[in-house]
Amino acid sequence: MGLHGIVDTQYILSIKPILLILKIMRLKLLLLVFCVAMSIIGCGPKKVFLGELETFTLTDDTISVRADSVPIELYRSFSFAVHDSLFFSCVTTRNENCLFKVFHAETGELLGSYFPYGHGSGEYLAVSPIMQLYEDEGQLKSLIYAPNENKLMKWNVTKSVRTGKTVCDEVIDGIDGRFSRFFYLGDETMLTYIASVHISANDRITQPKWQVRTYPANELVKEFAEYQSINNKKSKIIPENFFYVFSGMKPDMKRMVEAMLYLPQINIMNTDKAESKGYLMKGPDGYSIFHSDMAEAKEYYWGVQADDKNIFALWFGKKNTEENYVSGADELHVFDWNGNMVKRVKLSSPVHYMSLDTSKGIIYGWNEGRDRVYRYRVKGMNVNNHHKQMKQ
Amino acid sequence: MSKKRIYAIVVAASLFTGYSAYHAQNKQELSDTLLANVEALTQDEDGIETADCYRYGSGSHASELASECDSRTSPNKMYVCPDHEMFMTRGLRGTCYKK
């Protein structure tokens, strides 16, 4: 027994450290495996689009539509917007005495000039393009931002056209220059966009961000980013433009659509939840382009507009050479608000910019080289058949 | 020494003193101007404050709020930043200095 006891004790004495070593080794092994796995994950490609991303297939359902010409000359303009046959031309400052001209879209008659240019009182050095026109208490309004005067104005278009003067219902002072787009969301909130910029102090590219803020108090409610920024130093295109998106608000202000310039992708944003879902066209073009020198980068969408049922994105889909640019974009991609591609619409006259008059159901397009405005009727695009089929 | 010689030495000395004083004053003025310029550019010892500016991007639709570079801006030369920002297509990025 005693011997046994001695043996047992020796056995225990010898086996315990071995077990302990094995236990530590096992833990170490687990730790090693964990570290390797983490480093593999860490070294892998970073997710650039931060929301949920789906793919869509380019539809074969194509229709060709013919344009009417509109008698408006947009020379010196860089963007425009149309609502209820009021045609708003955003004038490129300098040597012009106003920043917005309003025409009648049917006749081309100049109805007035608003937001005078200058350094004086009631004058502005620059204002934001019209991003959204909405009806409030039976009057047409738009949020206009004057970055140099740090003012955000609720422009009352109806009263301005009636009186021939620039009438603003509200003016909010002290809006700093980080913001470049403003959308009114109703219920005393607004959606603001902070574009990606280069920070020279540490050579950093910031993420483009959206913020939901209170209106008119201008307090932050929610902030979110859709893209991880990439500081690609070999790129021929400045990295702060990589995730440039065009944006269009649904008339009920509950959804917003974005169309990317450098990828065939649209994003649909839920403005209540402040989150986006992306829809990328199936094909060879993807996010890896942003790690190249961008010499072969194509420009995909040149604008986006929306009504209650559909999204209309102006498709270019080519490398932006001088020759390609002059020829313009001659196709619209139509989507529903679930991100399904509904139709391809071939335009008889190519355009460079577009705007949708939701009250009349007309898409206006401007051909920069010809300085001609064309209009296309949404009714003639047969895009609402899709919704009838979906209901059945 | 004749009176004439003494007179000539006095005139020559006066001329030399006058020229030296004038030259020194000019030199001082030049150096003051230079100093003022350098001071204006470097803003004492804090250095010169710079910012990004952009050339108009030709044929691109990416319109954002930005400062437009002076048309003479190059990788080796920078100019004063414009007094206002505008909505423009951001092409090549450059550097400008703030007044």
Short mmCIF file of C-alpha atoms in Angstrom, two decimals:
data_model
loop_
_atom_site.label_atom_id
_atom_site.label_comp_id
_atom_site.label_asym_id
_atom_site.label_seq_id
_atom_site.Cartn_x
_atom_site.Cartn_y
_atom_site.Cartn_z
CA MET A 1 0.00 0.00 0.00
CA GLY A 2 2.79 2.24 1.02
CA LEU A 3 4.60 1.48 -2.18
CA HIS A 4 1.43 2.03 -4.05
CA GLY A 5 1.02 5.22 -2.21
CA ILE A 6 4.52 6.28 -3.16
CA VAL A 7 3.90 5.31 -6.79
CA ASP A 8 0.60 7.19 -6.80
CA THR A 9 2.17 10.24 -5.38
CA GLN A 10 5.01 10.05 -7.88
CA TYR A 11 2.48 9.41 -10.66
CA ILE A 12 0.45 12.38 -9.61
CA LEU A 13 3.55 14.47 -9.19
CA SER A 14 4.77 13.60 -12.70
CA ILE A 15 1.44 13.73 -14.60
CA LYS A 16 0.11 16.99 -13.15
CA PRO A 17 2.75 19.28 -14.63
CA ILE A 18 2.45 17.49 -17.98
CA LEU A 19 -1.32 18.04 -17.99
CA LEU A 20 -0.79 21.62 -16.99
CA ILE A 21 1.72 22.12 -19.82
CA LEU A 22 -0.67 20.48 -22.26
CA LYS A 23 -3.49 22.69 -21.06
CA ILE A 24 -1.36 25.81 -21.50
CA MET A 25 -0.23 24.52 -24.92
CA ARG A 26 -3.81 23.96 -25.95
CA LEU A 27 -4.69 27.45 -24.84
CA LYS A 28 -1.65 28.79 -26.63
CA LEU A 29 -2.62 26.89 -29.75
CA LEU A 30 -6.11 28.29 -29.56
CA LEU A 31 -4.66 31.74 -29.06
CA LEU A 32 -2.34 31.24 -32.04
CA VAL A 33 -5.21 30.06 -34.28
CA PHE A 34 -7.28 33.05 -33.15
CA CYS A 35 -4.45 35.48 -33.90
CA VAL A 36 -3.85 33.99 -37.35
CA ALA A 37 -7.57 34.13 -38.14
CA MET A 38 -7.82 37.73 -36.98
CA SER A 39 -4.80 38.78 -39.01
CA ILE A 40 -6.25 37.09 -42.12
CA ILE A 41 -9.53 38.95 -41.57
CA GLY A 42 -7.63 42.18 -40.90
CA CYS A 43 -5.53 41.86 -44.04
CA GLY A 44 -8.52 41.01 -46.23
CA PRO A 45 -10.25 43.60 -48.41
CA LYS A 46 -12.14 46.17 -46.33
CA LYS A 47 -15.83 46.55 -47.00
CA VAL A 48 -16.14 49.85 -48.83
CA PHE A 49 -19.92 50.15 -49.08
CA LEU A 50 -21.07 49.95 -45.50
CA GLY A 51 -24.74 49.15 -46.07
CA GLU A 52 -26.34 45.95 -47.35
CA LEU A 53 -25.41 45.36 -50.98
CA GLU A 54 -27.40 43.41 -53.58
CA THR A 55 -26.83 42.96 -57.28
CA PHE A 56 -29.22 43.56 -60.17
CA THR A 57 -29.22 42.36 -63.76
CA LEU A 58 -29.50 44.78 -66.66
CA THR A 59 -33.00 44.23 -68.01
CA ASP A 60 -33.77 43.44 -71.66
CA ASP A 61 -37.04 45.35 -71.40
CA THR A 62 -36.19 48.39 -73.51
CA ILE A 63 -38.31 51.16 -74.97
CA SER A 64 -37.38 54.08 -77.23
CA VAL A 65 -38.93 57.49 -76.67
CA ARG A 66 -38.91 60.65 -78.75
CA ALA A 67 -38.24 64.13 -77.41
CA ASP A 68 -39.99 67.48 -77.78
CA SER A 69 -37.79 70.52 -77.83
CA VAL A 70 -38.36 73.26 -75.23
CA PRO A 71 -37.62 76.91 -76.12
CA ILE A 72 -35.28 77.66 -73.17
CA GLU A 73 -31.61 78.60 -73.48
CA LEU A 74 -29.62 77.42 -70.48
CA TYR A 75 -26.31 79.03 -71.42
CA ARG A 76 -24.21 79.75 -68.28
CA SER A 77 -26.17 77.25 -66.20
CA PHE A 78 -24.76 74.18 -64.55
CA SER A 79 -27.90 72.56 -63.28
CA PHE A 80 -31.64 72.98 -63.35
CA ALA A 81 -34.84 71.76 -61.73
CA VAL A 82 -38.45 71.70 -62.90
CA HIS A 83 -41.72 71.57 -60.98
CA ASP A 84 -45.25 72.30 -62.15
CA SER A 85 -43.90 73.79 -65.40
CA LEU A 86 -41.61 76.21 -63.52
CA PHE A 87 -38.12 75.77 -64.89
CA PHE A 88 -35.34 76.79 -62.45
CA SER A 89 -31.97 77.46 -64.00
CA CYS A 90 -28.97 77.68 -61.64
CA VAL A 91 -26.65 80.29 -63.08
CA THR A 92 -22.88 80.00 -62.72
CA THR A 93 -22.22 83.18 -60.72
CA ARG A 94 -19.66 85.76 -62.02
CA ASN A 95 -20.84 88.55 -64.29
CA GLU A 96 -24.42 87.51 -63.68
CA ASN A 97 -26.64 89.55 -61.43
CA CYS A 98 -28.70 86.66 -60.12
CA LEU A 99 -28.18 83.05 -59.19
CA PHE A 100 -31.55 81.61 -60.23
CA LYS A 101 -33.62 82.33 -63.29
CA VAL A 102 -37.14 80.94 -63.49
CA PHE A 103 -38.74 80.25 -66.88
CA HIS A 104 -42.11 78.91 -67.90
CA ALA A 105 -41.29 75.42 -69.13
CA GLU A 106 -43.92 75.43 -71.88
CA THR A 107 -43.32 78.87 -73.39
CA GLY A 108 -39.73 79.62 -72.35
CA GLU A 109 -40.85 83.00 -70.92
CA LEU A 110 -38.52 84.38 -68.24
CA LEU A 111 -40.61 84.79 -65.10
CA GLY A 112 -37.96 86.28 -62.80
CA SER A 113 -34.43 86.34 -61.44
CA TYR A 114 -33.75 85.56 -57.78
CA PHE A 115 -30.93 85.55 -55.21
CA PRO A 116 -28.90 88.50 -56.55
CA TYR A 117 -25.14 88.04 -56.81
CA GLY A 118 -22.81 90.32 -54.84
CA HIS A 119 -21.21 91.26 -51.54
CA GLY A 120 -23.98 93.57 -50.36
CA SER A 121 -26.92 93.07 -48.05
CA GLY A 122 -29.41 90.59 -49.49
CA GLU A 123 -26.83 89.47 -52.07
CA TYR A 124 -25.00 86.16 -52.28
CA LEU A 125 -21.66 85.02 -53.70
CA ALA A 126 -22.94 81.49 -54.38
CA VAL A 127 -25.93 79.35 -53.56
CA SER A 128 -26.49 75.59 -53.67
CA PRO A 129 -28.24 74.08 -56.69
CA ILE A 130 -31.91 73.21 -56.21
CA MET A 131 -31.92 69.69 -54.78
CA GLN A 132 -35.60 69.39 -53.95
CA LEU A 133 -38.81 71.30 -54.62
CA TYR A 134 -41.67 70.47 -52.28
CA GLU A 135 -45.14 71.76 -51.53
CA ASP A 136 -45.86 73.09 -48.07
CA GLU A 137 -49.21 74.66 -47.16
CA GLY A 138 -50.07 74.92 -50.85
CA GLN A 139 -46.88 76.79 -51.71
CA LEU A 140 -43.79 75.60 -53.56
CA LYS A 141 -40.60 75.74 -51.48
CA SER A 142 -36.94 74.73 -51.54
CA LEU A 143 -34.04 74.80 -49.07
CA ILE A 144 -31.27 76.99 -50.47
CA TYR A 145 -27.83 77.23 -48.87
CA ALA A 146 -25.53 80.26 -49.18
CA PRO A 147 -22.13 78.89 -48.02
CA ASN A 148 -20.24 82.18 -47.89
CA GLU A 149 -22.93 83.94 -45.88
CA ASN A 150 -23.47 80.77 -43.74
CA LYS A 151 -27.21 81.00 -44.31
CA LEU A 152 -29.79 78.31 -44.96
CA MET A 153 -32.98 79.72 -46.45
CA LYS A 154 -36.45 78.27 -46.94
CA TRP A 155 -37.18 79.85 -50.30
CA ASN A 156 -40.86 80.48 -50.94
CA VAL A 157 -40.98 80.03 -54.72
CA THR A 158 -44.71 80.69 -55.05
CA LYS A 159 -44.49 84.08 -53.31
CA SER A 160 -41.26 84.96 -55.15
CA VAL A 161 -42.74 84.30 -58.60
CA ARG A 162 -45.87 86.23 -57.63
CA THR A 163 -44.01 89.30 -56.34
CA GLY A 164 -40.88 89.22 -58.52
CA LYS A 165 -38.69 89.40 -55.38
CA THR A 166 -36.69 86.79 -53.50
CA VAL A 167 -38.99 85.79 -50.62
CA CYS A 168 -37.71 83.43 -47.92
CA ASP A 169 -39.98 82.11 -45.16
CA GLU A 170 -37.09 81.39 -42.82
CA VAL A 171 -33.39 82.16 -42.72
CA ILE A 172 -31.10 80.14 -40.44
CA ASP A 173 -27.76 81.81 -39.72
CA GLY A 174 -24.49 80.21 -38.70
CA ILE A 175 -24.64 77.12 -40.94
CA ASP A 176 -20.98 76.22 -41.47
CA GLY A 177 -19.48 75.20 -44.76
CA ARG A 178 -19.28 71.46 -44.07
CA PHE A 179 -22.67 70.90 -45.67
CA SER A 180 -23.33 70.86 -49.37
CA ARG A 181 -26.86 69.44 -49.75
CA PHE A 182 -30.06 69.99 -47.82
CA PHE A 183 -33.35 68.10 -48.12
CA TYR A 184 -36.43 68.97 -46.11
CA LEU A 185 -37.94 65.85 -44.52
CA GLY A 186 -41.03 67.44 -42.94
CA ASP A 187 -41.80 67.13 -39.19
CA GLU A 188 -39.15 69.73 -38.42
CA THR A 189 -36.24 67.62 -39.66
CA MET A 190 -33.88 67.87 -42.61
CA LEU A 191 -31.32 65.61 -44.27
CA THR A 192 -27.90 67.15 -44.86
CA TYR A 193 -24.87 65.90 -46.78
CA ILE A 194 -21.23 66.40 -45.88
CA ALA A 195 -19.07 65.68 -48.91
CA SER A 196 -15.76 63.83 -48.76
CA VAL A 197 -12.82 66.22 -48.48
CA HIS A 198 -9.05 66.02 -48.35
CA ILE A 199 -7.44 67.03 -45.05
CA SER A 200 -4.05 68.39 -46.00
CA ALA A 201 -2.66 68.44 -42.44
CA ASN A 202 -2.52 64.64 -42.32
CA ASP A 203 -3.23 63.82 -46.00
CA ARG A 204 -6.48 62.10 -45.12
CA ILE A 205 -9.69 61.65 -47.12
CA THR A 206 -12.84 61.98 -45.03
CA GLN A 207 -15.91 59.78 -45.42
CA PRO A 208 -18.92 61.35 -47.10
CA LYS A 209 -21.68 61.51 -44.48
CA TRP A 210 -25.38 62.09 -44.17
CA GLN A 211 -26.91 63.72 -41.12
CA VAL A 212 -30.51 64.00 -40.01
CA ARG A 213 -30.82 67.36 -38.22
CA THR A 214 -33.66 69.26 -36.67
CA TYR A 215 -35.16 72.13 -38.62
CA PRO A 216 -34.82 75.04 -37.95
CA ALA A 217 -32.83 74.42 -34.72
CA ASN A 218 -30.13 72.60 -36.74
CA GLU A 219 -29.29 70.05 -34.03
CA LEU A 220 -27.85 66.65 -34.93
CA VAL A 221 -30.29 63.72 -34.67
CA LYS A 222 -28.43 60.93 -36.52
CA GLU A 223 -25.28 60.65 -38.58
CA PHE A 224 -24.30 57.85 -40.89
CA ALA A 225 -21.75 57.06 -43.59
CA GLU A 226 -22.34 54.82 -46.59
CA TYR A 227 -18.74 54.49 -47.76
CA GLN A 228 -15.34 53.84 -46.25
CA SER A 229 -12.97 56.42 -47.67
CA ILE A 230 -9.96 55.34 -49.76
CA ASN A 231 -6.86 57.49 -50.06
CA ASN A 232 -5.53 56.22 -53.37
CA LYS A 233 -2.45 58.31 -54.17
CA LYS A 234 -1.88 56.82 -57.63
CA SER A 235 -5.40 57.68 -58.80
CA LYS A 236 -5.85 60.08 -61.70
CA ILE A 237 -9.20 61.07 -60.22
CA ILE A 238 -9.09 62.80 -56.83
CA PRO A 239 -10.16 60.25 -54.16
CA GLU A 240 -12.62 62.70 -52.60
CA ASN A 241 -14.72 62.25 -55.77
CA PHE A 242 -14.72 58.40 -55.70
CA PHE A 243 -18.08 58.04 -54.01
CA TYR A 244 -19.78 60.99 -55.61
CA VAL A 245 -23.51 60.34 -55.78
CA PHE A 246 -26.42 62.16 -57.36
CA SER A 247 -29.45 62.25 -55.13
CA GLY A 248 -33.20 62.46 -55.60
CA MET A 249 -35.90 62.58 -52.94
CA LYS A 250 -39.15 60.64 -53.17
CA PRO A 251 -42.02 63.17 -53.02
CA ASP A 252 -43.28 61.66 -49.70
CA MET A 253 -39.77 62.36 -48.25
CA LYS A 254 -39.57 58.84 -46.76
CA ARG A 255 -37.04 57.50 -49.23
CA MET A 256 -34.10 58.95 -51.09
CA VAL A 257 -32.21 57.48 -54.03
CA GLU A 258 -28.57 57.96 -54.93
CA ALA A 259 -26.86 57.04 -58.19
CA MET A 260 -23.09 56.62 -58.21
CA LEU A 261 -20.89 58.38 -60.74
CA TYR A 262 -18.01 55.87 -60.74
CA LEU A 263 -19.91 52.57 -60.24
CA PRO A 264 -23.10 51.16 -61.79
CA GLN A 265 -24.85 51.27 -58.42
CA ILE A 266 -27.89 52.96 -56.93
CA ASN A 267 -28.59 53.24 -53.19
CA ILE A 268 -32.03 53.51 -51.66
CA MET A 269 -32.07 55.28 -48.33
CA ASN A 270 -34.76 54.99 -45.70
CA THR A 271 -34.78 58.51 -44.27
CA ASP A 272 -36.62 57.46 -41.07
CA LYS A 273 -34.09 54.78 -40.18
CA ALA A 274 -31.15 56.66 -41.74
CA GLU A 275 -29.83 53.55 -43.49
CA SER A 276 -29.11 52.65 -47.10
CA LYS A 277 -29.22 49.55 -49.24
CA GLY A 278 -27.09 49.37 -52.38
CA TYR A 279 -27.91 47.72 -55.73
CA LEU A 280 -24.86 47.08 -57.89
CA MET A 281 -25.21 46.01 -61.52
CA LYS A 282 -23.95 42.47 -62.16
CA GLY A 283 -20.83 42.54 -64.30
CA PRO A 284 -17.09 43.06 -64.19
CA ASP A 285 -17.19 46.57 -62.72
CA GLY A 286 -16.81 46.67 -58.97
CA TYR A 287 -15.11 48.30 -56.03
CA SER A 288 -11.61 47.11 -57.04
CA ILE A 289 -11.50 50.03 -59.52
CA PHE A 290 -10.92 52.39 -56.57
CA HIS A 291 -7.59 50.69 -55.85
CA SER A 292 -6.36 51.13 -59.44
CA ASP A 293 -4.93 54.29 -61.00
CA MET A 294 -8.47 55.00 -62.25
CA ALA A 295 -7.13 55.59 -65.78
CA GLU A 296 -9.79 53.21 -67.15
CA ALA A 297 -12.57 54.34 -64.82
CA LYS A 298 -15.95 54.84 -66.45
CA GLU A 299 -18.66 57.27 -65.48
CA TYR A 300 -21.93 55.42 -65.01
CA TYR A 301 -24.76 57.62 -63.80
CA TRP A 302 -25.04 61.35 -64.54
CA GLY A 303 -28.14 62.10 -62.52
CA VAL A 304 -31.11 60.63 -60.71
CA GLN A 305 -34.68 61.75 -60.14
CA ALA A 306 -37.71 60.05 -58.62
CA ASP A 307 -41.47 60.10 -58.32
CA ASP A 308 -43.72 58.09 -55.98
CA LYS A 309 -43.39 54.90 -58.03
CA ASN A 310 -40.15 55.02 -59.97
CA ILE A 311 -36.52 56.02 -59.96
CA PHE A 312 -35.04 57.45 -63.17
CA ALA A 313 -31.24 57.34 -63.43
CA LEU A 314 -29.42 58.91 -66.39
CA TRP A 315 -27.01 56.28 -67.74
CA PHE A 316 -23.72 57.20 -69.41
CA GLY A 317 -21.68 54.00 -68.85
CA LYS A 318 -18.52 55.02 -70.69
CA LYS A 319 -15.08 56.41 -70.08
CA ASN A 320 -15.38 60.19 -69.98
CA THR A 321 -13.30 61.13 -73.01
CA GLU A 322 -13.87 64.41 -74.83
CA GLU A 323 -15.59 62.60 -77.68
CA ASN A 324 -17.81 60.50 -75.39
CA TYR A 325 -18.75 63.53 -73.31
CA VAL A 326 -19.90 65.54 -76.31
CA SER A 327 -22.16 62.70 -77.44
CA GLY A 328 -23.99 62.81 -74.06
CA ALA A 329 -26.13 60.17 -72.35
CA ASP A 330 -29.01 58.60 -74.27
CA GLU A 331 -30.42 56.08 -71.82
CA LEU A 332 -32.45 56.09 -68.63
CA HIS A 333 -32.43 53.19 -66.17
CA VAL A 334 -35.80 52.94 -64.46
CA PHE A 335 -36.07 51.19 -61.07
CA ASP A 336 -38.87 50.70 -58.59
CA TRP A 337 -38.41 51.68 -54.94
CA ASN A 338 -37.43 48.07 -54.09
CA GLY A 339 -34.35 48.33 -56.28
CA ASN A 340 -35.76 46.21 -59.14
CA MET A 341 -34.75 47.38 -62.58
CA VAL A 342 -37.97 48.01 -64.47
CA LYS A 343 -36.94 49.33 -67.86
CA ARG A 344 -34.24 50.77 -70.08
CA VAL A 345 -35.44 53.89 -71.88
CA LYS A 346 -33.56 54.94 -75.02
CA LEU A 347 -33.71 58.70 -75.54
CA SER A 348 -33.94 60.07 -79.09
CA SER A 349 -31.86 63.14 -78.16
CA PRO A 350 -28.93 62.61 -75.77
CA VAL A 351 -28.59 64.89 -72.77
CA HIS A 352 -26.04 65.79 -70.07
CA TYR A 353 -28.32 66.79 -67.18
CA MET A 354 -31.87 65.87 -66.23
CA SER A 355 -34.75 66.88 -63.98
CA LEU A 356 -38.18 65.33 -63.42
CA ASP A 357 -41.28 67.47 -63.09
CA THR A 358 -43.23 65.13 -60.80
CA SER A 359 -46.44 67.17 -60.99
CA LYS A 360 -46.60 66.93 -64.81
CA GLY A 361 -44.83 63.60 -65.33
CA ILE A 362 -42.20 65.05 -67.68
CA ILE A 363 -38.45 64.46 -67.68
CA TYR A 364 -36.45 67.43 -68.93
CA GLY A 365 -32.94 66.92 -70.29
CA TRP A 366 -30.36 69.50 -71.29
CA ASN A 367 -27.79 68.89 -74.00
CA GLU A 368 -24.88 71.09 -73.01
CA GLY A 369 -23.11 71.23 -76.40
CA ARG A 370 -26.26 72.06 -78.35
CA ASP A 371 -27.68 74.16 -75.46
CA ARG A 372 -31.06 72.57 -76.12
CA VAL A 373 -33.63 71.45 -73.59
CA TYR A 374 -35.63 68.33 -74.44
CA ARG A 375 -38.61 66.83 -72.69
CA TYR A 376 -39.75 63.22 -72.43
CA ARG A 377 -43.13 62.17 -71.09
CA VAL A 378 -43.00 59.46 -68.39
CA LYS A 379 -46.37 58.17 -69.65
CA GLY A 380 -44.74 57.21 -72.95
CA MET A 381 -42.17 55.04 -71.16
CA ASN A 382 -44.73 52.41 -70.05
CA VAL A 383 -42.96 52.07 -66.72
CA ASN A 384 -46.10 51.73 -64.65
CA ASN A 385 -47.06 48.39 -66.26
CA HIS A 386 -44.47 46.84 -63.97
CA HIS A 387 -46.38 47.99 -60.88
CA LYS A 388 -49.67 46.62 -62.25
CA GLN A 389 -47.98 43.25 -62.86
CA MET A 390 -46.48 43.31 -59.36
CA LYS A 391 -49.96 43.90 -57.84
CA GLN A 392 -51.41 40.94 -59.78
CA MET B 1 47.93 123.02 -47.53
CA SER B 2 46.25 125.54 -49.68
CA LYS B 3 42.70 126.68 -48.97
CA LYS B 4 41.58 125.25 -52.31
CA ARG B 5 42.86 121.76 -51.40
CA ILE B 6 41.16 121.84 -48.00
CA TYR B 7 37.90 122.96 -49.66
CA ALA B 8 38.14 120.09 -52.20
CA ILE B 9 38.69 117.52 -49.40
CA VAL B 10 35.66 118.85 -47.44
CA VAL B 11 33.43 118.72 -50.56
CA ALA B 12 34.61 115.17 -51.39
CA ALA B 13 34.03 114.03 -47.80
CA SER B 14 30.54 115.58 -47.79
CA LEU B 15 29.66 113.91 -51.06
CA PHE B 16 30.89 110.53 -49.81
CA THR B 17 28.98 110.90 -46.52
CA GLY B 18 25.83 111.96 -48.33
CA TYR B 19 26.03 109.05 -50.79
CA SER B 20 26.73 106.57 -48.01
CA ALA B 21 23.79 107.84 -45.99
CA TYR B 22 21.48 107.68 -49.02
CA HIS B 23 22.69 104.20 -49.94
CA ALA B 24 22.27 102.98 -46.38
CA GLN B 25 18.78 104.42 -46.20
CA ASN B 26 17.79 102.72 -49.48
CA LYS B 27 19.26 99.49 -48.27
CA GLN B 28 17.28 99.82 -45.06
CA GLU B 29 14.06 100.52 -47.01
CA LEU B 30 14.60 97.48 -49.22
CA SER B 31 15.33 95.25 -46.31
CA ASP B 32 12.27 96.58 -44.45
CA THR B 33 10.05 95.78 -47.44
CA LEU B 34 11.51 92.33 -47.74
CA LEU B 35 11.08 91.73 -44.06
CA ALA B 36 7.48 92.91 -44.17
CA ASN B 37 6.76 90.63 -47.11
CA VAL B 38 8.36 87.63 -45.48
CA GLU B 39 6.53 88.46 -42.28
CA ALA B 40 3.23 88.68 -44.14
CA LEU B 41 3.84 85.36 -45.84
CA THR B 42 5.04 83.49 -42.81
CA GLN B 43 2.79 85.22 -40.29
CA ASP B 44 5.50 85.51 -37.65
CA GLU B 45 6.84 82.12 -36.70
CA ASP B 46 3.60 80.16 -37.06
CA GLY B 47 4.16 79.60 -40.75
CA ILE B 48 1.84 80.25 -43.62
CA GLU B 49 -1.68 78.84 -43.51
CA THR B 50 -2.68 76.93 -46.62
CA ALA B 51 -5.84 75.27 -47.91
CA ASP B 52 -6.90 72.97 -50.73
CA CYS B 53 -8.28 74.49 -53.88
CA TYR B 54 -9.49 72.84 -57.07
CA ARG B 55 -9.31 73.39 -60.80
CA TYR B 56 -12.60 73.06 -62.64
CA GLY B 57 -13.08 69.43 -63.62
CA SER B 58 -13.78 69.34 -67.31
CA GLY B 59 -16.65 67.18 -68.39
CA SER B 60 -17.36 65.79 -64.97
CA HIS B 61 -20.61 66.06 -63.08
CA ALA B 62 -19.23 65.79 -59.54
CA SER B 63 -20.34 69.24 -58.36
CA GLU B 64 -19.42 70.07 -54.77
CA LEU B 65 -18.72 73.09 -52.61
CA ALA B 66 -15.06 74.07 -53.12
CA SER B 67 -12.55 76.91 -53.59
CA GLU B 68 -11.37 77.48 -57.13
CA CYS B 69 -7.57 77.66 -57.56
CA ASP B 70 -5.97 80.68 -59.25
CA SER B 71 -5.52 79.66 -62.89
CA ARG B 72 -1.71 80.04 -62.55
CA THR B 73 -1.49 77.46 -59.73
CA SER B 74 0.99 74.68 -60.46
CA PRO B 75 2.74 72.01 -58.36
CA ASN B 76 5.50 74.58 -57.72
CA LYS B 77 3.46 77.73 -57.30
CA MET B 78 0.60 78.73 -55.10
CA TYR B 79 -1.49 81.85 -54.93
CA VAL B 80 -3.85 83.43 -52.46
CA CYS B 81 -7.10 81.49 -51.79
CA PRO B 82 -10.28 83.01 -53.24
CA ASP B 83 -12.49 84.97 -50.83
CA HIS B 84 -15.45 82.67 -51.39
CA GLU B 85 -16.45 79.08 -52.08
CA MET B 86 -18.72 77.95 -54.86
CA PHE B 87 -20.41 74.82 -56.19
CA MET B 88 -18.12 73.46 -58.88
CA THR B 89 -16.87 70.21 -60.37
CA ARG B 90 -13.71 69.40 -58.46
CA GLY B 91 -10.95 68.57 -60.92
CA LEU B 92 -7.26 68.58 -60.00
CA ARG B 93 -6.45 69.50 -56.40
CA GLY B 94 -4.02 72.35 -55.67
CA THR B 95 -2.89 74.43 -52.70
CA CYS B 96 -3.54 78.08 -51.98
CA TYR B 97 -2.54 80.28 -49.04
CA LYS B 98 -4.84 82.25 -46.82
CA LYS B 99 -4.41 86.04 -46.53
#
